[in-house]
Short mmCIF file of C-alpha atoms in Angstrom, two decimals:
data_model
loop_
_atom_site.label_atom_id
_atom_site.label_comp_id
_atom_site.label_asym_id
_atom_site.label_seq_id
_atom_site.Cartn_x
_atom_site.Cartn_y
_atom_site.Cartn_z
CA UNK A 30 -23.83 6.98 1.96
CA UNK A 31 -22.66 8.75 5.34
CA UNK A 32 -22.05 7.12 8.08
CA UNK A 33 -23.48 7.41 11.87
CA UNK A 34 -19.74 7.97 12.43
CA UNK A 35 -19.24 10.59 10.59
CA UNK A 36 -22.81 12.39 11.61
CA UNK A 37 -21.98 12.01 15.09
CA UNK A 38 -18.58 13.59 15.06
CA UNK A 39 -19.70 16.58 12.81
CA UNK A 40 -22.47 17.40 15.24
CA UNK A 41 -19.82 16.81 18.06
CA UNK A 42 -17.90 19.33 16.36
CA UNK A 43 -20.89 21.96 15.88
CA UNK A 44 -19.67 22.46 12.51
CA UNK A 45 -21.66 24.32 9.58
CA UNK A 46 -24.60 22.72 8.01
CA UNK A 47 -23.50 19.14 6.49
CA UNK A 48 -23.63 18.08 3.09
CA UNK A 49 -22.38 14.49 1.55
CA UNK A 50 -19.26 15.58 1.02
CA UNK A 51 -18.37 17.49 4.29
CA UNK A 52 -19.61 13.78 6.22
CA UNK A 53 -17.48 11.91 3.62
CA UNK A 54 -14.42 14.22 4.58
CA UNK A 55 -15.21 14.11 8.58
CA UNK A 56 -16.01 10.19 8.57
CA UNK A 57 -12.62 9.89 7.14
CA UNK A 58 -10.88 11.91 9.49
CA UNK A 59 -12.22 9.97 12.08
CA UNK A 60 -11.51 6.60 10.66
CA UNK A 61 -7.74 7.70 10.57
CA UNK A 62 -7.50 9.36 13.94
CA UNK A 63 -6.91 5.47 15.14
CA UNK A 64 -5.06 4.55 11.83
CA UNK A 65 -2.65 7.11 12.17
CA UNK A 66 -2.15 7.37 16.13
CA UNK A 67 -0.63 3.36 15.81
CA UNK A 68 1.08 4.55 13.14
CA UNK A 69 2.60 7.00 15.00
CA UNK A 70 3.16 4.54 17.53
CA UNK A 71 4.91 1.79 15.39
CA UNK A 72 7.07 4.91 13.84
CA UNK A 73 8.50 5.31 17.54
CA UNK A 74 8.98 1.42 17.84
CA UNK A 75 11.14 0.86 14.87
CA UNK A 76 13.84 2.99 15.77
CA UNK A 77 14.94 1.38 18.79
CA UNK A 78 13.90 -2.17 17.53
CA UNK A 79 16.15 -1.37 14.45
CA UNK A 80 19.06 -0.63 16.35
CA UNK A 81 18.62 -3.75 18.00
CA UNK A 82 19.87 -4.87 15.01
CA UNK A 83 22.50 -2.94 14.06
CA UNK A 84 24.76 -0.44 15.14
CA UNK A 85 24.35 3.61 15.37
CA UNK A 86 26.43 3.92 12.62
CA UNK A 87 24.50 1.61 10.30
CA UNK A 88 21.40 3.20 11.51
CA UNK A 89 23.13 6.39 10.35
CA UNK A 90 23.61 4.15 7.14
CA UNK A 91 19.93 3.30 6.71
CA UNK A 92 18.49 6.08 7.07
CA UNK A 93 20.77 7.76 4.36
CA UNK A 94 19.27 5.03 2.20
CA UNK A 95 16.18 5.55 3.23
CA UNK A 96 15.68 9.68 2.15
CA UNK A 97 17.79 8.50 -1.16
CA UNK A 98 14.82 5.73 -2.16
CA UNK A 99 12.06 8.51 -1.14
CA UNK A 100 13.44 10.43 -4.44
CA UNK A 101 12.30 7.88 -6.49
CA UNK A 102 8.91 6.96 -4.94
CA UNK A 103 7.49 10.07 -6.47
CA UNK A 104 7.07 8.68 -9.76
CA UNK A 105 4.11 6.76 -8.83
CA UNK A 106 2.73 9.36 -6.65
CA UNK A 107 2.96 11.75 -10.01
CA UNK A 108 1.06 9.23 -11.91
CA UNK A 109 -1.42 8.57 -9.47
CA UNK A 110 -2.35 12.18 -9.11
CA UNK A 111 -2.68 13.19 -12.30
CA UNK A 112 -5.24 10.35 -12.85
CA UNK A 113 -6.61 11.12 -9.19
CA UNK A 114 -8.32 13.89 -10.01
CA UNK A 115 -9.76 12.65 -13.02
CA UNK A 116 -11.40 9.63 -11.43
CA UNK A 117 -13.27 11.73 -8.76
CA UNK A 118 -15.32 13.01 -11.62
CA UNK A 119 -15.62 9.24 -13.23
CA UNK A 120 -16.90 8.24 -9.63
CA UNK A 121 -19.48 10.96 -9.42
CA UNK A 122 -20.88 10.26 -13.00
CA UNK A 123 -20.35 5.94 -12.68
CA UNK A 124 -18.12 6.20 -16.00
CA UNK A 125 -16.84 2.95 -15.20
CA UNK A 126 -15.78 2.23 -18.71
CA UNK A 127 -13.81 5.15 -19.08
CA UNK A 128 -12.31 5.05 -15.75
CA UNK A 129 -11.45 1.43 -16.57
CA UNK A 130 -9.65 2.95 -19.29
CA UNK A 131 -7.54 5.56 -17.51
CA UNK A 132 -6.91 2.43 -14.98
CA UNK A 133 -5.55 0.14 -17.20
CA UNK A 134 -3.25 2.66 -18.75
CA UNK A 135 -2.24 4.39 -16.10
CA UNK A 136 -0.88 0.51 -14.42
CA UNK A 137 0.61 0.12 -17.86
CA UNK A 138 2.72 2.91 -17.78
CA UNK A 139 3.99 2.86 -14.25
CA UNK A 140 5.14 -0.74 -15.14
CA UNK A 141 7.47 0.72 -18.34
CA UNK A 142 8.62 3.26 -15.85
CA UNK A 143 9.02 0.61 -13.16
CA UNK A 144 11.08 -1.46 -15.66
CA UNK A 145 13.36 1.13 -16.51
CA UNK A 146 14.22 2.19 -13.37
CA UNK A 147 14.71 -1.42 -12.32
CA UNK A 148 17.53 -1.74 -15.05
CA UNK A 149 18.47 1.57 -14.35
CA UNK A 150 19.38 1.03 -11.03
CA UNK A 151 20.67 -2.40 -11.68
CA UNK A 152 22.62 -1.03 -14.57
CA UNK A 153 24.25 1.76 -12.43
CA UNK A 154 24.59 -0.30 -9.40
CA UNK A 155 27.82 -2.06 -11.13
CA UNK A 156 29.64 1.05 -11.95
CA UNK A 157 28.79 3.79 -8.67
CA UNK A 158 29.98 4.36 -5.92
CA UNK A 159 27.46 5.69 -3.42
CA UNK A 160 29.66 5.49 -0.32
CA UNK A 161 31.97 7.91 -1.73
CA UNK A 162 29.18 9.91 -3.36
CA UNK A 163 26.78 10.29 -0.30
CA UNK A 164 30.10 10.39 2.09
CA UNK A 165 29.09 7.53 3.86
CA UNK A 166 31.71 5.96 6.51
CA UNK A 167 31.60 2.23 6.40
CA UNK A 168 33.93 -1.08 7.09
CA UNK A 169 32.18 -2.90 4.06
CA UNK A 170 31.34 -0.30 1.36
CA UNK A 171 30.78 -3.33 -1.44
CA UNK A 172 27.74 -4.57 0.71
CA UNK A 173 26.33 -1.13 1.36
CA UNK A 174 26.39 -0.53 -2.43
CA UNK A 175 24.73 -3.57 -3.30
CA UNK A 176 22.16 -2.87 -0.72
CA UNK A 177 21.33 0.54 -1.90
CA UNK A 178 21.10 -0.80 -5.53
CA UNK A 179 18.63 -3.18 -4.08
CA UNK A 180 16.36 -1.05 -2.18
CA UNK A 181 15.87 0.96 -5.07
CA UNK A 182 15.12 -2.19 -7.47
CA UNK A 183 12.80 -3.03 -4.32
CA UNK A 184 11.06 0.84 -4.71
CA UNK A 185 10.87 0.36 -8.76
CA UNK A 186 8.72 -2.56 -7.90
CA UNK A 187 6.48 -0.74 -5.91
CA UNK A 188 5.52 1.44 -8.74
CA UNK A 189 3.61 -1.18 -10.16
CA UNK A 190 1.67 -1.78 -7.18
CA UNK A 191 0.77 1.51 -5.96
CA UNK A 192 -1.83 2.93 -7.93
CA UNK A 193 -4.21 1.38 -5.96
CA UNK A 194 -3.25 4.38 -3.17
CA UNK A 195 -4.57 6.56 -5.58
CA UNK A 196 -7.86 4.71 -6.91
CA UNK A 197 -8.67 4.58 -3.00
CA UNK A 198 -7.82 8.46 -2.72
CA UNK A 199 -9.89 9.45 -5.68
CA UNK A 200 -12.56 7.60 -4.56
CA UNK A 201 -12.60 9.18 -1.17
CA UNK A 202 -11.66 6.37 0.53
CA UNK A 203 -8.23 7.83 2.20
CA UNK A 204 -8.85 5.90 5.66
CA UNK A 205 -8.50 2.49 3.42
CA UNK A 206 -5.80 3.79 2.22
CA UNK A 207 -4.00 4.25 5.58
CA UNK A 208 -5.14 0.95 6.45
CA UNK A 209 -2.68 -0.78 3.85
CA UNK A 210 -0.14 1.40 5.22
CA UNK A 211 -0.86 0.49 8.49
CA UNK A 212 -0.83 -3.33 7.61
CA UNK A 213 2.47 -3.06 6.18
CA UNK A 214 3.87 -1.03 9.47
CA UNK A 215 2.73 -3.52 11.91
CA UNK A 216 3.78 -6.84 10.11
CA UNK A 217 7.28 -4.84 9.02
CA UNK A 218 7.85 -4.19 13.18
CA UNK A 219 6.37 -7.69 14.52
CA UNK A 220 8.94 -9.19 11.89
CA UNK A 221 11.46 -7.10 13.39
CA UNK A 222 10.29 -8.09 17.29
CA UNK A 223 9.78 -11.54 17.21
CA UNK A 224 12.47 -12.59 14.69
CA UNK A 225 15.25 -11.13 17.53
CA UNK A 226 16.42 -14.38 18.17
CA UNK A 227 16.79 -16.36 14.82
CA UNK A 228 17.54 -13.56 12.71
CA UNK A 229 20.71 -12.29 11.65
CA UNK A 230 21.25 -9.09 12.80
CA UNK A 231 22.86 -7.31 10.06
CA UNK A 232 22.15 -4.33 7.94
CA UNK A 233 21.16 -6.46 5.10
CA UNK A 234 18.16 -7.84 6.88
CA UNK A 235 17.01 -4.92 7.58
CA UNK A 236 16.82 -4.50 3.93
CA UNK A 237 15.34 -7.32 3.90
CA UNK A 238 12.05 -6.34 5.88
CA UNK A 239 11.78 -3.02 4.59
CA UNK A 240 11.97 -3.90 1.02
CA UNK A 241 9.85 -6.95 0.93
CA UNK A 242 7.07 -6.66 3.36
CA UNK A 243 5.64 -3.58 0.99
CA UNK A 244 5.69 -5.19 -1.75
CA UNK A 245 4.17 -8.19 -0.99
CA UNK A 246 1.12 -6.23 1.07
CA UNK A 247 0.48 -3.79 -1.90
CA UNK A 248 0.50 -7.09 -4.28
CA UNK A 249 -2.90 -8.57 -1.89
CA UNK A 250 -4.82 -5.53 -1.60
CA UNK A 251 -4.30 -4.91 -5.16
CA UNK A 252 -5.65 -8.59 -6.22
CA UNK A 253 -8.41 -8.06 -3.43
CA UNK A 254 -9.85 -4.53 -4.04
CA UNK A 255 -9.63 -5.32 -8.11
CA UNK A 256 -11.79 -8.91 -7.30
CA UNK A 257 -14.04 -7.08 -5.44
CA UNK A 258 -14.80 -3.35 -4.70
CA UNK A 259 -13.30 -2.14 -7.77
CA UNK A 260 -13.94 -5.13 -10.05
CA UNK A 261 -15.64 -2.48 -12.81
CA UNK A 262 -12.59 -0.72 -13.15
CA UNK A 263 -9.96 -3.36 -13.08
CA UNK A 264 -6.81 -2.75 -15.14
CA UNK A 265 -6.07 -4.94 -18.10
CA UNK A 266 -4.20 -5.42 -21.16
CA UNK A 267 -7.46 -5.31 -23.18
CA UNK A 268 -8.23 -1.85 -21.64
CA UNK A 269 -4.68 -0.07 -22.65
CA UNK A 270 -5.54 3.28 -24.77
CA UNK A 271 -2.12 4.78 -25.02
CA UNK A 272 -4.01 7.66 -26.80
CA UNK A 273 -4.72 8.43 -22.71
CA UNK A 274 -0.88 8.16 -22.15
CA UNK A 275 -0.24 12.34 -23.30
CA UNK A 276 -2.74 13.52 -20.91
CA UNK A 277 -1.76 11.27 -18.13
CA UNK A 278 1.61 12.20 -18.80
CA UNK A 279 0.96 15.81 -19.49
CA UNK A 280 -1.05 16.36 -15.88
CA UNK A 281 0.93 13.91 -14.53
CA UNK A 282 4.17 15.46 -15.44
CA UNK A 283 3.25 19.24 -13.39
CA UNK A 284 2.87 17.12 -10.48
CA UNK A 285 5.82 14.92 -11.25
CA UNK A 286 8.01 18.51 -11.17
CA UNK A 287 6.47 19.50 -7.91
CA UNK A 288 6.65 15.87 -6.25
CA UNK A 289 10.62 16.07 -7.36
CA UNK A 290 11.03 19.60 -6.07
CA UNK A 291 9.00 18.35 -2.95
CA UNK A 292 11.07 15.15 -2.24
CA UNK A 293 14.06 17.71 -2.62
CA UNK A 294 13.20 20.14 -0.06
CA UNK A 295 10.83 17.60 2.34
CA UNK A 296 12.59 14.42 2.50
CA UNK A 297 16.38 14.60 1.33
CA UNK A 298 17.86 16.03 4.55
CA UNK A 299 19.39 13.74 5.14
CA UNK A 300 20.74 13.49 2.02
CA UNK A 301 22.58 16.51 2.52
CA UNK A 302 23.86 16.16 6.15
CA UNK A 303 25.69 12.90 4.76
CA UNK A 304 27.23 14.24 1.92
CA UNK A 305 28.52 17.42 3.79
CA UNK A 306 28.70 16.11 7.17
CA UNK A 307 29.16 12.62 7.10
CA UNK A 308 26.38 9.58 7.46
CA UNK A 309 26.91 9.71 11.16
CA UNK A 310 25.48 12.86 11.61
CA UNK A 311 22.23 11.74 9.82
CA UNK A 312 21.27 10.18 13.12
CA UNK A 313 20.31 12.61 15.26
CA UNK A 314 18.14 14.60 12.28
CA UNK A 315 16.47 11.42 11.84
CA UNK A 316 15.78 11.01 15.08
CA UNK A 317 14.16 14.83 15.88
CA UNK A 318 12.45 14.84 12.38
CA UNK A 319 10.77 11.16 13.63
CA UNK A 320 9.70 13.28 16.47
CA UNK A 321 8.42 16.42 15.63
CA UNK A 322 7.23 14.72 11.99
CA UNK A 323 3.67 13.94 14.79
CA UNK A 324 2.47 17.15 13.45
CA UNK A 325 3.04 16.61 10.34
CA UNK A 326 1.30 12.85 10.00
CA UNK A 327 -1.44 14.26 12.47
CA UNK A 328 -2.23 16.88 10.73
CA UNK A 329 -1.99 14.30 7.36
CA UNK A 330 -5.12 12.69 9.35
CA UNK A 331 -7.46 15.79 8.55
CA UNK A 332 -6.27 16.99 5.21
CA UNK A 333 -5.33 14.30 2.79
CA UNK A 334 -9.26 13.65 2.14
CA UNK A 335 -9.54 17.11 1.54
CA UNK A 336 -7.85 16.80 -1.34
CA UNK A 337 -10.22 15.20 -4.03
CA UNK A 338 -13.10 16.77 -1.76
CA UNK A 339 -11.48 20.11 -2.91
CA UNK A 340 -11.83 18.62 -6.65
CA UNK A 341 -15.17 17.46 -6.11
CA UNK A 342 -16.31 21.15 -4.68
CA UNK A 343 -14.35 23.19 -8.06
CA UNK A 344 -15.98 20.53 -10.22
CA UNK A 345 -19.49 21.54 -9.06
CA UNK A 346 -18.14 25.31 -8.63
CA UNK A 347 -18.70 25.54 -4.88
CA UNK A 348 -16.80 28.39 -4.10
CA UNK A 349 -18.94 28.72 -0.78
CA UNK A 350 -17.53 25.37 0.57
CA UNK A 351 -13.49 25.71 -0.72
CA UNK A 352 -13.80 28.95 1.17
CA UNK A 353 -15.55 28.48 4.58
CA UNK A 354 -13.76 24.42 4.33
CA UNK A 355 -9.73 26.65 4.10
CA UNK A 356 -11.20 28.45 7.13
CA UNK A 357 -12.07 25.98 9.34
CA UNK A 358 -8.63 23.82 8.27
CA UNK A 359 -6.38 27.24 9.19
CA UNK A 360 -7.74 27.59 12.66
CA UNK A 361 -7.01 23.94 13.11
CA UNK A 362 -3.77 24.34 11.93
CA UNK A 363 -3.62 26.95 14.40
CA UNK A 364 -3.88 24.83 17.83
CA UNK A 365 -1.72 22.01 16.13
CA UNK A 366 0.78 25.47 16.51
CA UNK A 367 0.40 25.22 20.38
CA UNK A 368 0.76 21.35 20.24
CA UNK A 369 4.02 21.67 18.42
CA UNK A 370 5.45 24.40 21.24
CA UNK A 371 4.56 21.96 23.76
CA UNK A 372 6.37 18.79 22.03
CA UNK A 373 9.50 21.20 22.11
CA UNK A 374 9.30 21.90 25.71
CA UNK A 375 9.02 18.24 25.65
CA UNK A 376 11.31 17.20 23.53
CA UNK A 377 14.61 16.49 25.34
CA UNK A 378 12.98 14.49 27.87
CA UNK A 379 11.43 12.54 25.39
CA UNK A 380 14.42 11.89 23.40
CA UNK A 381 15.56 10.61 26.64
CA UNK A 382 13.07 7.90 27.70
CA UNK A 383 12.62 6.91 24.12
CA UNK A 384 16.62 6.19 22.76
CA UNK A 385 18.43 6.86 26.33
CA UNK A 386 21.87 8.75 25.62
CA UNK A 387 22.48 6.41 22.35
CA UNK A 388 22.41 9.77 20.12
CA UNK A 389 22.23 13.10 20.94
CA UNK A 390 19.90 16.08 19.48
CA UNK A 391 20.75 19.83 19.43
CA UNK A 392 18.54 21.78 20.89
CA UNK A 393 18.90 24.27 18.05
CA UNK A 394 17.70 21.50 15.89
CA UNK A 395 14.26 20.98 17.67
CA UNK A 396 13.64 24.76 17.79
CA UNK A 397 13.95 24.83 14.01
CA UNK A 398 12.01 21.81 12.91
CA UNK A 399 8.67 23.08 15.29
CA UNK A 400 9.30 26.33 13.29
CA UNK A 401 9.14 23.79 9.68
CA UNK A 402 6.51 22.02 11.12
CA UNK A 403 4.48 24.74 11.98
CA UNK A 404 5.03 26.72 8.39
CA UNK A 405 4.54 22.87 6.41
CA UNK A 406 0.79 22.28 8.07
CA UNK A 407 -0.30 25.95 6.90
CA UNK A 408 1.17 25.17 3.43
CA UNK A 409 -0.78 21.87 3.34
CA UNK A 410 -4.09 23.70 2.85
CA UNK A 411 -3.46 25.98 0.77
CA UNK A 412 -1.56 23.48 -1.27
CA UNK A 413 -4.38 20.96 -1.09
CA UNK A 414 -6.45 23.52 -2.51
CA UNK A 415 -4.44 24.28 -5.46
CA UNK A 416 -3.57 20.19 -6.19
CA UNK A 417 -7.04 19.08 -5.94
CA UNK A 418 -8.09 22.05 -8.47
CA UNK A 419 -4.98 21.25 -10.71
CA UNK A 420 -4.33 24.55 -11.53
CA UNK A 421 -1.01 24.27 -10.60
CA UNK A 422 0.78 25.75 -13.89
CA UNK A 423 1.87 28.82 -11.94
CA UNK A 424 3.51 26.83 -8.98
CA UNK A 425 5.57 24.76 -11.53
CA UNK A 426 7.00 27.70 -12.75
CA UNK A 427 7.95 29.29 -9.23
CA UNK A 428 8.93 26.04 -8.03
CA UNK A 429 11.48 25.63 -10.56
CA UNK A 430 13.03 28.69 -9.86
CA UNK A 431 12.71 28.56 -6.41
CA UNK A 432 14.37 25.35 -5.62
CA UNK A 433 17.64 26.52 -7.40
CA UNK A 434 17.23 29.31 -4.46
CA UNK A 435 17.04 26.76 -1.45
CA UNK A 436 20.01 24.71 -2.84
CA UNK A 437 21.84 27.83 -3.18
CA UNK A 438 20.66 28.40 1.00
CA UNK A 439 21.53 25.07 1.49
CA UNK A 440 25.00 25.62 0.62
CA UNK A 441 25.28 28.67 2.42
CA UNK A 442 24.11 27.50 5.55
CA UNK A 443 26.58 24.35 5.35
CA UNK A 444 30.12 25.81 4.18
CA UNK A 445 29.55 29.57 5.66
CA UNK A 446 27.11 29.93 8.86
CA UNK A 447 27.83 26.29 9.55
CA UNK A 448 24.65 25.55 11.07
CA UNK A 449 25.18 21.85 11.36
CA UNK A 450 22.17 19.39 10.23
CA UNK A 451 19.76 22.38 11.60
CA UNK A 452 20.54 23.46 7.73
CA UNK A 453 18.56 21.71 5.86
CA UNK A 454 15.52 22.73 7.98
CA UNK A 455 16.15 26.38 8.21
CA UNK A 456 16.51 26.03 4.33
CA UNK A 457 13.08 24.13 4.49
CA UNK A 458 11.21 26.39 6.63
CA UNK A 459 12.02 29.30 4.53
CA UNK A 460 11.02 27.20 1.17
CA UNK A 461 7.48 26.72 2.74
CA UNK A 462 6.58 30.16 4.26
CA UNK A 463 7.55 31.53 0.48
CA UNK A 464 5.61 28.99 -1.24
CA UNK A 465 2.79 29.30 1.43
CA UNK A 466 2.62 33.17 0.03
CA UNK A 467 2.32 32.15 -3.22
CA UNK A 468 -0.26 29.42 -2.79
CA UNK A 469 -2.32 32.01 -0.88
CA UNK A 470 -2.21 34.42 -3.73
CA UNK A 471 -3.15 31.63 -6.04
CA UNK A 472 -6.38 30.48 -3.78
CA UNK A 473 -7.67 34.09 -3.95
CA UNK A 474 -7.20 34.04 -7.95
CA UNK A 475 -8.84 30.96 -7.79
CA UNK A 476 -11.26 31.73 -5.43
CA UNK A 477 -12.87 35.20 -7.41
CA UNK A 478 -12.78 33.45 -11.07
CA UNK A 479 -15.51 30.32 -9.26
CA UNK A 480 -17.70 33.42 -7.65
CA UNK A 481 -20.09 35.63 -9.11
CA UNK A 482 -18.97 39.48 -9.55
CA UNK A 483 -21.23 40.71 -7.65
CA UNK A 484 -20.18 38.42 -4.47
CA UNK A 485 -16.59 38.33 -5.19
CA UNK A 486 -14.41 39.33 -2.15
CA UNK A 487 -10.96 41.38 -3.55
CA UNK A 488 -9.25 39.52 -0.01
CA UNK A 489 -10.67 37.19 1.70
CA UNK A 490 -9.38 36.85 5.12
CA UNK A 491 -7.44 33.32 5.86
CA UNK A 492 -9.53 32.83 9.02
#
């Protein structure tokens, strides 16, 4: 039922009329303005609590480990979002038997897949060498190996655990959602604070935190929500159906491609800057992308419900709402612009308060990151749209194609115009203003097949 939270902003807002799942979308929003503004907060902490710990260089270190475990997070996510969608309808019609179903299975086979990435990694871990494969300068390369192998034994485990994310999502519950992360944030960085004097300060405690304190959050939540609010639909062995593994798979797998392609181009930077720069160059990206990335998780605030509101809305063919609901998102979109031109004006003297003269950022780098920002948020709706529909057959395709293209920029922009770590971003800014094209053009397909012929609109204008 809607909250008096949610009625009260929407009429603070003056928006259109309001139906249940507008004031499910807005009461969300608002529930995560203060989720995600500590969040923000706590991001900004860790970095110079971390290096309290250990040096610039191992921070460099780190954070190359870091964008290398993100690669493998997606698997989950895939998962989860091909069942996502699914579940919304299960919610609206109180299937509980079927979702219970799709539950079960869906845990069953992100533990296989958890599993064999564990022994994977485990298996690899003995033979690689990631120092010399991700360039990365260090006096003890055996321990950094052995710590990489282990954060991404620490991520397999995490599979397991994570579907809950998307049972919250589906259910339109994304401020719950951000609450776990939250929870996991704040204990991670009070760890960090208060165990300054009887920990050891070494990159392998670090580790430490940031593998375990996940884990064990996602592990109660999970126990809670499935004794509780989502008792109906708990997963268990008895509730398998691997006949429900092909189309999980199957829907899963379009998303798993774009989640791949999307870790790629969003999150492996620094992935890139370390194997042709050097891991000590990954600082100062890290540090401007943890900057300018307050767009980005602001923005996160207002559309992640959209997502399975956007399913809900092509479920029930209400072409009316998708349309005038892309609207209002693209003139938000549109003053988080101006906020991001501001944050650049801004941005060397915050750099300066916040890490002192410990690492240096290019100005050319902040110029091009408010320019990937800016092109990312007006992707994100368009994007939303097309996800939460799942027609997304068309952007596999491109997607595939296109990413050879932005490795192929990548390249060029390293060895030839030697752009420094402003590379990967230029590449990234010109990945999303071509895919934001191509999302567009697949909203307006979209949009005329849901609305009557006699109605339809041959262009309908973005704002």
């Amino acid at each position: 039922m809607p909250t008096k939270t949610g009625l009260l902003l929407a009429k603070l807002a003056q928006l259109r009329p309001l139906n249940a799942r507008s004031l499910t979308v807005y009461t969300n929003v608002f529930q995560s303005v203060f989720i995600k503004g500590l969040g923000i907060l706590i991001g900004f902490l860790t970095i110079p609590l971390t290096l309290r710990y250990i040096s610039v260089g191992d921070f460099g270190i780190w954070m190359t480990i870091t964008f290398l475990t993100s690669w493998f997070s997606l698997v989950d996510v895939s998962f989860g979002n091909g069942l996502r969608n699914s579940l919304v309808l299960f919610f609206d019609t109180g299937d509980t038997h079927t979702a219970r179903r799709y539950v079960s299975t869906l845990y069953c086979l992100s533990g296989m897949v958890a599993l064999a990435l564990a022994g994977t990694f485990l298996t690899i871990g003995q033979r690689l060498d990631w120092t010399r494969l991700l360039t990365i300068q260090s006096e003890n390369p055996a321990q950094v190996n052995g710590i990489i192998t282990y954060t991404l034994v620490g991520f397999s485990v995490q599979l397991l655990l994570k579907p809950i994310t998307s049972i919250l999502l589906a259910d339109q519950k994304a401020a719950l959602a951000g609450w776990i992360l939250l929870g996991s944030n704040v204990i991670t960085v009070a760890i960090i604070f208060f165990g300054d004097s009887y920990l050891d300060k070494s990159l392998l405690t670090i580790a430490h935190i940031y593998n375990l304190v996940p884990i064990g959050v996602l592990a109660l939540v999970s126990v809670y929500l499935f004794a509780r609010q989502y008792a109906s639909i708990a997963p268990g062995f008895a509730h398998i159906d691997l006949s429900l593994s092909h189309e999980l798979v199957t829907v899963g797998g379009k998303f798993f491609v774009l989640q791949l392609i999307s870790v790629l181009v969003f999150t492996s930077g620094g992935l890139f800057i370390s194997y042709f720069l050097g891991s000590g160059q990954v600082g100062p990206y890290s540090v401007a992308n943890k900057y300018f990335s307050v767009i980005t998780v602001l923005y996160g605030i207002i559309i992640t419900p959209y997502w399975s509101a956007f399913t809900d809305a092509y479920v029930k063919r209400d072409s009316a709402w998708i349309d005038q609901t892309l609207r209002q998102l693209n003139r938000i979109s549109a003053g988080m612009t101006v906020l991001a031109g501001f944050m650049l004006l801004a941005a060397n003297t915050v750099f300066n308060l916040w890490i002192g003269s410990a690492i240096s950022v290019p100005g050319s780098l902040s110029v091009w990151l408010t320019a990937y920002v800016t092109s990312f948020i007006f992707l994100s709706n368009y994007n939303s749209i097309i996800n939460g529909t799942g027609q997304v057959n068309r952007l596999v395709k491109f997607s595939l194609v296109g990413v050879l293209l932005y490795v192929v920029l990548i390249v060029v922009l390293f060895r030839w115009f030697e752009a420094g770590p402003a590379s990967v971003v230029i590449a990234g800014t010109a990945w999303n203003v071509t895919l934001l094209l191509v999302c567009r053009a697949e909203y307006r397909k979209l949009l005329n097949q849901m609305t009557p012929l006699n109605t339809r609109c041959p262009a309908p204008s973005p704002f």
